[in-house]
Amino acid sequence: MSLHFEVVITCFLRDDTPDTVLNAVRWHLGLIADRPAGLDADEHMCPMLLPDPDSRLPGGDVASLRRQSRDRAAGAEFGWGLLSRNYWLDDEMGELATILDLLAPHVEEPGYGGFFREEFDGKPTVLTFRNGTRGATN
């Protein structure tokens, strides 16, 4: 029997994030149908952040990428707000590193980037971004 996980990714990508990265994110979210040119099909086999309309998560899956105004005092007028909440099988969890590695170099603010947890586990593993890399802590 497979384990199931709630996977949440939430961060701001810099406004100057390359279109190639934004299109890869859009494809993973199901916002565009075709795999972007140049996205390695062996590494990005299928859209991993695509919301499932029959998700078992309370409230369902969520997928959003939008350009948002930001805190001007911090020096960023705009950024790309990303929010994804999905229900993953344990066999898919290896793909999480691929998604986080795609995002990490473009994350605007270091720190919290979401979490994952086994569906019956009350303690999540927190995802973090710092200096263009990713991390996870229990």
Coordinates of C-alpha atoms in Angstrom, one line a residue:
M1 CA 0.0 0.0 0.0
S2 CA 1.3 3.4 -0.9
L3 CA 1.7 6.4 1.4
H4 CA 0.3 9.7 0.4
F5 CA 1.6 13.2 1.1
E6 CA 0.3 16.7 1.2
V7 CA 2.9 18.9 -0.6
V8 CA 2.7 22.7 -0.3
I9 CA 5.1 25.0 -2.2
T10 CA 4.7 28.7 -1.5
C11 CA 7.2 31.4 -2.4
F12 CA 7.8 34.6 -4.4
L13 CA 10.0 34.3 -7.5
R14 CA 11.9 37.4 -8.5
D15 CA 10.3 39.6 -11.1
D16 CA 13.2 38.9 -13.5
T17 CA 12.8 35.1 -13.4
P18 CA 13.5 33.9 -16.9
D19 CA 10.5 33.1 -19.1
T20 CA 12.0 29.6 -19.6
V21 CA 11.6 29.0 -15.8
L22 CA 8.2 30.6 -15.6
N23 CA 6.9 28.5 -18.5
A24 CA 8.3 25.3 -16.8
V25 CA 6.4 26.3 -13.7
R26 CA 3.3 27.1 -15.7
W27 CA 3.5 23.6 -17.3
H28 CA 3.9 21.9 -14.0
L29 CA 0.9 23.8 -12.6
G30 CA -1.2 22.8 -15.7
L31 CA -1.5 26.4 -16.8
I32 CA -0.1 25.6 -20.3
A33 CA -0.7 22.3 -22.1
D34 CA 2.6 21.7 -23.9
R35 CA 6.0 21.0 -22.3
P36 CA 8.1 24.0 -22.9
A37 CA 11.0 23.7 -25.4
G38 CA 14.2 23.0 -23.7
L39 CA 12.7 21.4 -20.6
D40 CA 14.3 18.0 -20.2
A41 CA 11.6 15.3 -20.6
D42 CA 13.7 12.8 -18.6
E43 CA 14.0 15.1 -15.7
H44 CA 10.5 16.7 -15.9
M45 CA 8.5 13.7 -17.0
C46 CA 5.0 15.0 -16.2
P47 CA 3.3 18.1 -14.6
M48 CA 3.9 17.5 -10.9
L49 CA 1.9 20.5 -9.5
L50 CA -1.2 20.0 -11.6
P51 CA -4.3 20.1 -9.4
D52 CA -6.4 16.9 -9.2
P53 CA -10.1 17.7 -9.3
D54 CA -10.7 14.6 -7.2
S55 CA -8.0 15.2 -4.6
R56 CA -8.5 13.7 -1.2
L57 CA -7.1 16.8 0.5
P58 CA -9.6 18.8 2.4
G59 CA -10.5 21.8 0.2
G60 CA -8.7 20.2 -2.8
D61 CA -5.5 20.9 -4.7
V62 CA -4.5 24.4 -5.5
A63 CA -2.3 25.8 -8.2
S64 CA -1.5 29.5 -8.7
L65 CA 1.2 31.6 -10.3
R66 CA 0.6 35.3 -10.6
R67 CA 2.6 38.5 -10.8
Q68 CA 1.9 40.5 -7.6
S69 CA 2.9 43.8 -6.2
R70 CA 5.4 43.5 -3.5
D71 CA 6.8 45.5 -0.5
R72 CA 8.5 48.5 -2.1
A73 CA 10.4 49.2 1.1
A74 CA 12.2 45.9 0.6
G75 CA 13.2 47.0 -2.9
A76 CA 11.0 44.7 -4.9
E77 CA 8.0 46.3 -6.6
F78 CA 6.7 43.0 -8.2
G79 CA 7.3 39.3 -7.9
W80 CA 5.8 36.0 -9.1
G81 CA 3.6 34.6 -6.3
L82 CA 3.6 30.8 -6.4
L83 CA 1.2 28.6 -4.4
S84 CA 0.8 24.9 -5.0
R85 CA -0.9 22.4 -2.8
N86 CA -1.1 18.8 -4.0
Y87 CA -1.7 15.2 -3.0
W88 CA 1.3 13.1 -4.0
L89 CA 2.0 9.3 -3.9
D90 CA 5.2 8.3 -2.2
D91 CA 6.5 7.1 -5.6
E92 CA 6.4 10.7 -6.8
M93 CA 8.2 12.3 -3.8
G94 CA 11.6 12.0 -5.6
E95 CA 10.3 14.6 -8.1
L96 CA 10.0 17.2 -5.4
A97 CA 13.7 17.8 -5.6
T98 CA 13.4 18.5 -9.3
I99 CA 10.7 21.1 -8.7
L100 CA 12.6 22.8 -5.8
D101 CA 15.8 22.9 -7.8
L102 CA 14.0 24.6 -10.6
L103 CA 12.6 27.2 -8.3
A104 CA 15.5 27.8 -5.8
P105 CA 17.8 30.0 -7.9
H106 CA 14.9 32.4 -8.5
V107 CA 13.3 32.7 -5.1
E108 CA 13.1 36.3 -4.0
E109 CA 13.2 35.9 -0.2
P110 CA 15.2 33.3 1.7
G111 CA 13.4 31.2 4.3
Y112 CA 10.1 29.3 4.4
G113 CA 9.0 27.7 1.1
G114 CA 6.3 25.3 2.1
F115 CA 6.1 21.8 3.6
F116 CA 5.3 18.2 3.0
R117 CA 3.8 15.6 5.3
E118 CA 2.5 12.1 5.1
E119 CA -1.3 12.5 5.2
F120 CA -1.8 11.0 8.7
D121 CA 1.3 12.7 10.2
G122 CA 0.8 15.8 12.3
K123 CA 4.3 17.0 12.0
P124 CA 5.4 18.4 8.5
T125 CA 8.8 18.6 7.0
V126 CA 9.4 22.3 6.3
L127 CA 10.9 23.3 2.9
T128 CA 13.3 26.3 2.8
F129 CA 15.1 28.3 0.2
R130 CA 18.4 30.1 0.9
N131 CA 21.2 31.4 -1.4
G132 CA 19.8 29.7 -4.5
T133 CA 19.5 26.3 -2.9
R134 CA 16.8 24.3 -1.1
G135 CA 16.6 22.6 2.2
A136 CA 14.2 20.7 4.5
T137 CA 13.9 20.4 8.3
N138 CA 11.7 18.4 10.5

